[in-house]
Amino acid sequence: MRTTYRRLLPIVAAMAIAASPLVLAACGDDEPAAATAPGQAVDVILGSPSEFTITPSPGSVAAGEVTISAANRGAFPHEMVLIRTDAASGDLAANGEVDETGLVGELEDLEPGAAAKELTATLETGHYVILCNLPGHYAKGMHTDLTVE
Ligand SMILES: [Cu+2]
């Protein structure tokens, strides 16, 4: 018996190693990505479908490095500001413009029809708000939520 186990052990170990990538691949569609997932991308559209909308796709990402690509498809200039805050996107203190406490980064001077600009940041788990902070734009509804899981 002892001899048999010694012969089988390396074979069993090799099978376990060979099987593990299959297990990971099989659950990849349903499970959230690992916290170390590299190069996640979020596309943010400003100015469409109406002028004062701002829409991220997807609306939630896993913690880690995230590249946000923002394009203005409206008629007016806009900007994209990313803030980490527990407040809902519509509940930020604003007096014409939003207090940018918790600022992670921003893309300024997004001109209508211009090429998208990119912002890469390492995001920790939490709640974030994406908004346009040109005077009056936040009040017109130009804000949305981004969840980092
Ligand atoms: Cu704007």
PDB file of C-alpha atoms and ligand atoms in Angstrom:
ATOM      1  CA  MET A   1       0.000   0.000   0.000  1.00  0.00           C
ATOM      2  CA  ARG A   2       2.677   2.446   0.966  1.00  0.00           C
ATOM      3  CA  THR A   3       4.382   2.046  -2.391  1.00  0.00           C
ATOM      4  CA  THR A   4       1.104   2.658  -4.203  1.00  0.00           C
ATOM      5  CA  TYR A   5       0.454   5.943  -2.348  1.00  0.00           C
ATOM      6  CA  ARG A   6       3.943   7.195  -3.109  1.00  0.00           C
ATOM      7  CA  ARG A   7       3.349   6.606  -6.767  1.00  0.00           C
ATOM      8  CA  LEU A   8      -0.103   8.192  -6.791  1.00  0.00           C
ATOM      9  CA  LEU A   9       0.709  11.323  -4.805  1.00  0.00           C
ATOM     10  CA  PRO A  10       2.621  13.193  -7.533  1.00  0.00           C
ATOM     11  CA  ILE A  11      -0.102  12.296 -10.021  1.00  0.00           C
ATOM     12  CA  VAL A  12      -2.874  13.608  -7.751  1.00  0.00           C
ATOM     13  CA  ALA A  13      -0.906  16.800  -7.106  1.00  0.00           C
ATOM     14  CA  ALA A  14      -0.361  17.337 -10.816  1.00  0.00           C
ATOM     15  CA  MET A  15      -4.061  16.857 -11.502  1.00  0.00           C
ATOM     16  CA  ALA A  16      -4.993  19.420  -8.835  1.00  0.00           C
ATOM     17  CA  ILE A  17      -2.647  21.992 -10.351  1.00  0.00           C
ATOM     18  CA  ALA A  18      -3.903  21.306 -13.844  1.00  0.00           C
ATOM     19  CA  ALA A  19      -7.536  21.604 -12.753  1.00  0.00           C
ATOM     20  CA  SER A  20      -7.263  24.943 -10.934  1.00  0.00           C
ATOM     21  CA  PRO A  21      -7.220  27.231 -14.027  1.00  0.00           C
ATOM     22  CA  LEU A  22     -10.372  25.484 -15.230  1.00  0.00           C
ATOM     23  CA  VAL A  23     -12.109  26.207 -11.932  1.00  0.00           C
ATOM     24  CA  LEU A  24     -11.153  29.885 -12.129  1.00  0.00           C
ATOM     25  CA  ALA A  25     -12.304  30.164 -15.723  1.00  0.00           C
ATOM     26  CA  ALA A  26     -15.586  28.429 -15.003  1.00  0.00           C
ATOM     27  CA  CYS A  27     -16.691  30.950 -12.362  1.00  0.00           C
ATOM     28  CA  GLY A  28     -15.263  34.037 -14.072  1.00  0.00           C
ATOM     29  CA  ASP A  29     -18.561  35.335 -15.419  1.00  0.00           C
ATOM     30  CA  ASP A  30     -20.459  35.375 -12.153  1.00  0.00           C
ATOM     31  CA  GLU A  31     -17.849  36.136  -9.523  1.00  0.00           C
ATOM     32  CA  PRO A  32     -16.634  39.683  -8.891  1.00  0.00           C
ATOM     33  CA  ALA A  33     -13.079  40.221 -10.085  1.00  0.00           C
ATOM     34  CA  ALA A  34     -10.305  39.950  -7.551  1.00  0.00           C
ATOM     35  CA  ALA A  35      -9.185  43.106  -5.746  1.00  0.00           C
ATOM     36  CA  THR A  36      -5.956  42.996  -7.703  1.00  0.00           C
ATOM     37  CA  ALA A  37      -7.705  42.886 -11.106  1.00  0.00           C
ATOM     38  CA  PRO A  38      -5.482  44.895 -13.455  1.00  0.00           C
ATOM     39  CA  GLY A  39      -6.560  47.530 -15.923  1.00  0.00           C
ATOM     40  CA  GLN A  40     -10.280  47.886 -15.343  1.00  0.00           C
ATOM     41  CA  ALA A  41     -11.937  50.410 -17.626  1.00  0.00           C
ATOM     42  CA  VAL A  42     -14.908  52.696 -17.106  1.00  0.00           C
ATOM     43  CA  ASP A  43     -16.311  54.724 -19.985  1.00  0.00           C
ATOM     44  CA  VAL A  44     -17.996  57.963 -18.961  1.00  0.00           C
ATOM     45  CA  ILE A  45     -20.275  59.732 -21.412  1.00  0.00           C
ATOM     46  CA  LEU A  46     -21.100  63.383 -20.744  1.00  0.00           C
ATOM     47  CA  GLY A  47     -23.741  65.468 -22.496  1.00  0.00           C
ATOM     48  CA  SER A  48     -25.753  62.542 -23.869  1.00  0.00           C
ATOM     49  CA  PRO A  49     -28.544  61.417 -24.019  1.00  0.00           C
ATOM     50  CA  SER A  50     -29.265  64.915 -22.702  1.00  0.00           C
ATOM     51  CA  GLU A  51     -26.878  67.814 -22.134  1.00  0.00           C
ATOM     52  CA  PHE A  52     -26.587  67.580 -18.341  1.00  0.00           C
ATOM     53  CA  THR A  53     -26.257  63.830 -17.931  1.00  0.00           C
ATOM     54  CA  ILE A  54     -23.127  61.950 -17.003  1.00  0.00           C
ATOM     55  CA  THR A  55     -23.144  58.164 -17.308  1.00  0.00           C
ATOM     56  CA  PRO A  56     -20.442  55.663 -16.329  1.00  0.00           C
ATOM     57  CA  SER A  57     -20.358  52.198 -17.848  1.00  0.00           C
ATOM     58  CA  PRO A  58     -20.124  49.985 -15.894  1.00  0.00           C
ATOM     59  CA  GLY A  59     -21.505  51.685 -12.781  1.00  0.00           C
ATOM     60  CA  SER A  60     -19.467  49.522 -10.437  1.00  0.00           C
ATOM     61  CA  VAL A  61     -15.945  48.096 -10.544  1.00  0.00           C
ATOM     62  CA  ALA A  62     -13.696  46.020  -8.332  1.00  0.00           C
ATOM     63  CA  ALA A  63     -11.125  47.773  -6.174  1.00  0.00           C
ATOM     64  CA  GLY A  64      -7.787  48.274  -7.873  1.00  0.00           C
ATOM     65  CA  GLU A  65      -6.419  50.216 -10.803  1.00  0.00           C
ATOM     66  CA  VAL A  66      -9.187  51.803 -12.843  1.00  0.00           C
ATOM     67  CA  THR A  67      -8.856  53.853 -16.014  1.00  0.00           C
ATOM     68  CA  ILE A  68     -11.743  56.222 -16.621  1.00  0.00           C
ATOM     69  CA  SER A  69     -12.186  57.396 -20.171  1.00  0.00           C
ATOM     70  CA  ALA A  70     -14.459  60.446 -20.475  1.00  0.00           C
ATOM     71  CA  ALA A  71     -15.982  61.750 -23.692  1.00  0.00           C
ATOM     72  CA  ASN A  72     -18.240  64.771 -24.182  1.00  0.00           C
ATOM     73  CA  ARG A  73     -21.045  64.093 -26.638  1.00  0.00           C
ATOM     74  CA  GLY A  74     -23.016  67.206 -25.748  1.00  0.00           C
ATOM     75  CA  ALA A  75     -23.035  70.708 -27.190  1.00  0.00           C
ATOM     76  CA  PHE A  76     -21.400  72.532 -24.247  1.00  0.00           C
ATOM     77  CA  PRO A  77     -17.980  72.076 -22.623  1.00  0.00           C
ATOM     78  CA  HIS A  78     -17.977  69.834 -19.550  1.00  0.00           C
ATOM     79  CA  GLU A  79     -15.521  68.345 -17.088  1.00  0.00           C
ATOM     80  CA  MET A  80     -15.387  65.131 -15.116  1.00  0.00           C
ATOM     81  CA  VAL A  81     -14.599  65.167 -11.406  1.00  0.00           C
ATOM     82  CA  LEU A  82     -14.204  61.987  -9.327  1.00  0.00           C
ATOM     83  CA  ILE A  83     -14.783  62.301  -5.585  1.00  0.00           C
ATOM     84  CA  ARG A  84     -14.754  59.643  -2.882  1.00  0.00           C
ATOM     85  CA  THR A  85     -17.624  60.266  -0.464  1.00  0.00           C
ATOM     86  CA  ASP A  86     -20.283  58.394   1.471  1.00  0.00           C
ATOM     87  CA  ALA A  87     -22.875  60.934   0.326  1.00  0.00           C
ATOM     88  CA  ALA A  88     -25.223  60.072  -2.523  1.00  0.00           C
ATOM     89  CA  SER A  89     -24.375  61.857  -5.750  1.00  0.00           C
ATOM     90  CA  GLY A  90     -27.289  64.283  -5.384  1.00  0.00           C
ATOM     91  CA  ASP A  91     -26.526  65.150  -1.745  1.00  0.00           C
ATOM     92  CA  LEU A  92     -23.167  66.933  -2.030  1.00  0.00           C
ATOM     93  CA  ALA A  93     -22.802  70.421  -0.626  1.00  0.00           C
ATOM     94  CA  ALA A  94     -22.985  72.786  -3.567  1.00  0.00           C
ATOM     95  CA  ASN A  95     -23.161  76.548  -3.963  1.00  0.00           C
ATOM     96  CA  GLY A  96     -23.046  76.789  -7.730  1.00  0.00           C
ATOM     97  CA  GLU A  97     -20.112  74.399  -7.613  1.00  0.00           C
ATOM     98  CA  VAL A  98     -19.513  71.338  -5.450  1.00  0.00           C
ATOM     99  CA  ASP A  99     -17.019  71.322  -2.591  1.00  0.00           C
ATOM    100  CA  GLU A 100     -14.431  68.851  -3.944  1.00  0.00           C
ATOM    101  CA  THR A 101     -13.495  67.277  -0.594  1.00  0.00           C
ATOM    102  CA  GLY A 102     -12.448  63.689  -1.290  1.00  0.00           C
ATOM    103  CA  LEU A 103     -11.200  64.546  -4.772  1.00  0.00           C
ATOM    104  CA  VAL A 104      -9.544  61.577  -6.482  1.00  0.00           C
ATOM    105  CA  GLY A 105      -8.910  63.246  -9.826  1.00  0.00           C
ATOM    106  CA  GLU A 106     -10.465  65.214 -12.631  1.00  0.00           C
ATOM    107  CA  LEU A 107     -10.444  65.717 -16.381  1.00  0.00           C
ATOM    108  CA  GLU A 108     -10.935  69.356 -17.315  1.00  0.00           C
ATOM    109  CA  ASP A 109     -11.854  71.032 -20.592  1.00  0.00           C
ATOM    110  CA  LEU A 110     -13.794  68.196 -22.179  1.00  0.00           C
ATOM    111  CA  GLU A 111     -14.820  69.870 -25.405  1.00  0.00           C
ATOM    112  CA  PRO A 112     -17.845  68.713 -27.417  1.00  0.00           C
ATOM    113  CA  GLY A 113     -16.862  66.062 -29.922  1.00  0.00           C
ATOM    114  CA  ALA A 114     -13.214  65.970 -28.829  1.00  0.00           C
ATOM    115  CA  ALA A 115     -11.348  62.715 -28.226  1.00  0.00           C
ATOM    116  CA  ALA A 116     -11.907  61.109 -24.831  1.00  0.00           C
ATOM    117  CA  LYS A 117      -9.493  61.951 -22.021  1.00  0.00           C
ATOM    118  CA  GLU A 118      -8.266  59.369 -19.536  1.00  0.00           C
ATOM    119  CA  LEU A 119      -7.723  59.308 -15.805  1.00  0.00           C
ATOM    120  CA  THR A 120      -6.093  56.299 -14.107  1.00  0.00           C
ATOM    121  CA  ALA A 121      -6.358  55.870 -10.355  1.00  0.00           C
ATOM    122  CA  THR A 122      -6.119  53.115  -7.781  1.00  0.00           C
ATOM    123  CA  LEU A 123      -9.543  52.998  -6.166  1.00  0.00           C
ATOM    124  CA  GLU A 124     -10.265  51.461  -2.787  1.00  0.00           C
ATOM    125  CA  THR A 125     -13.569  49.851  -1.915  1.00  0.00           C
ATOM    126  CA  GLY A 126     -16.200  52.504  -1.294  1.00  0.00           C
ATOM    127  CA  HIS A 127     -18.684  54.932  -2.773  1.00  0.00           C
ATOM    128  CA  TYR A 128     -17.646  57.523  -5.314  1.00  0.00           C
ATOM    129  CA  VAL A 129     -19.390  60.317  -7.161  1.00  0.00           C
ATOM    130  CA  ILE A 130     -18.665  61.396 -10.724  1.00  0.00           C
ATOM    131  CA  LEU A 131     -19.822  64.904 -11.560  1.00  0.00           C
ATOM    132  CA  CYS A 132     -19.306  67.921 -13.757  1.00  0.00           C
ATOM    133  CA  ASN A 133     -18.307  70.914 -11.657  1.00  0.00           C
ATOM    134  CA  LEU A 134     -18.671  73.709 -14.161  1.00  0.00           C
ATOM    135  CA  PRO A 135     -20.877  76.408 -12.572  1.00  0.00           C
ATOM    136  CA  GLY A 136     -24.495  75.293 -12.429  1.00  0.00           C
ATOM    137  CA  HIS A 137     -23.984  71.927 -14.097  1.00  0.00           C
ATOM    138  CA  TYR A 138     -24.174  69.881 -10.878  1.00  0.00           C
ATOM    139  CA  ALA A 139     -27.465  71.554  -9.961  1.00  0.00           C
ATOM    140  CA  LYS A 140     -28.824  70.675 -13.394  1.00  0.00           C
ATOM    141  CA  GLY A 141     -28.262  67.002 -12.572  1.00  0.00           C
ATOM    142  CA  MET A 142     -24.772  66.355 -13.901  1.00  0.00           C
ATOM    143  CA  HIS A 143     -23.744  63.793 -11.283  1.00  0.00           C
ATOM    144  CA  THR A 144     -23.861  60.050 -10.755  1.00  0.00           C
ATOM    145  CA  ASP A 145     -22.651  57.308  -8.440  1.00  0.00           C
ATOM    146  CA  LEU A 146     -19.796  54.857  -8.905  1.00  0.00           C
ATOM    147  CA  THR A 147     -19.443  51.856  -6.603  1.00  0.00           C
ATOM    148  CA  VAL A 148     -16.085  50.226  -5.978  1.00  0.00           C
ATOM    149  CA  GLU A 149     -16.519  46.730  -4.517  1.00  0.00           C
TER     150      GLU A 149
HETATM  151 CU    CU B   1     -20.976  70.023 -17.433  1.00  0.00          CU
END
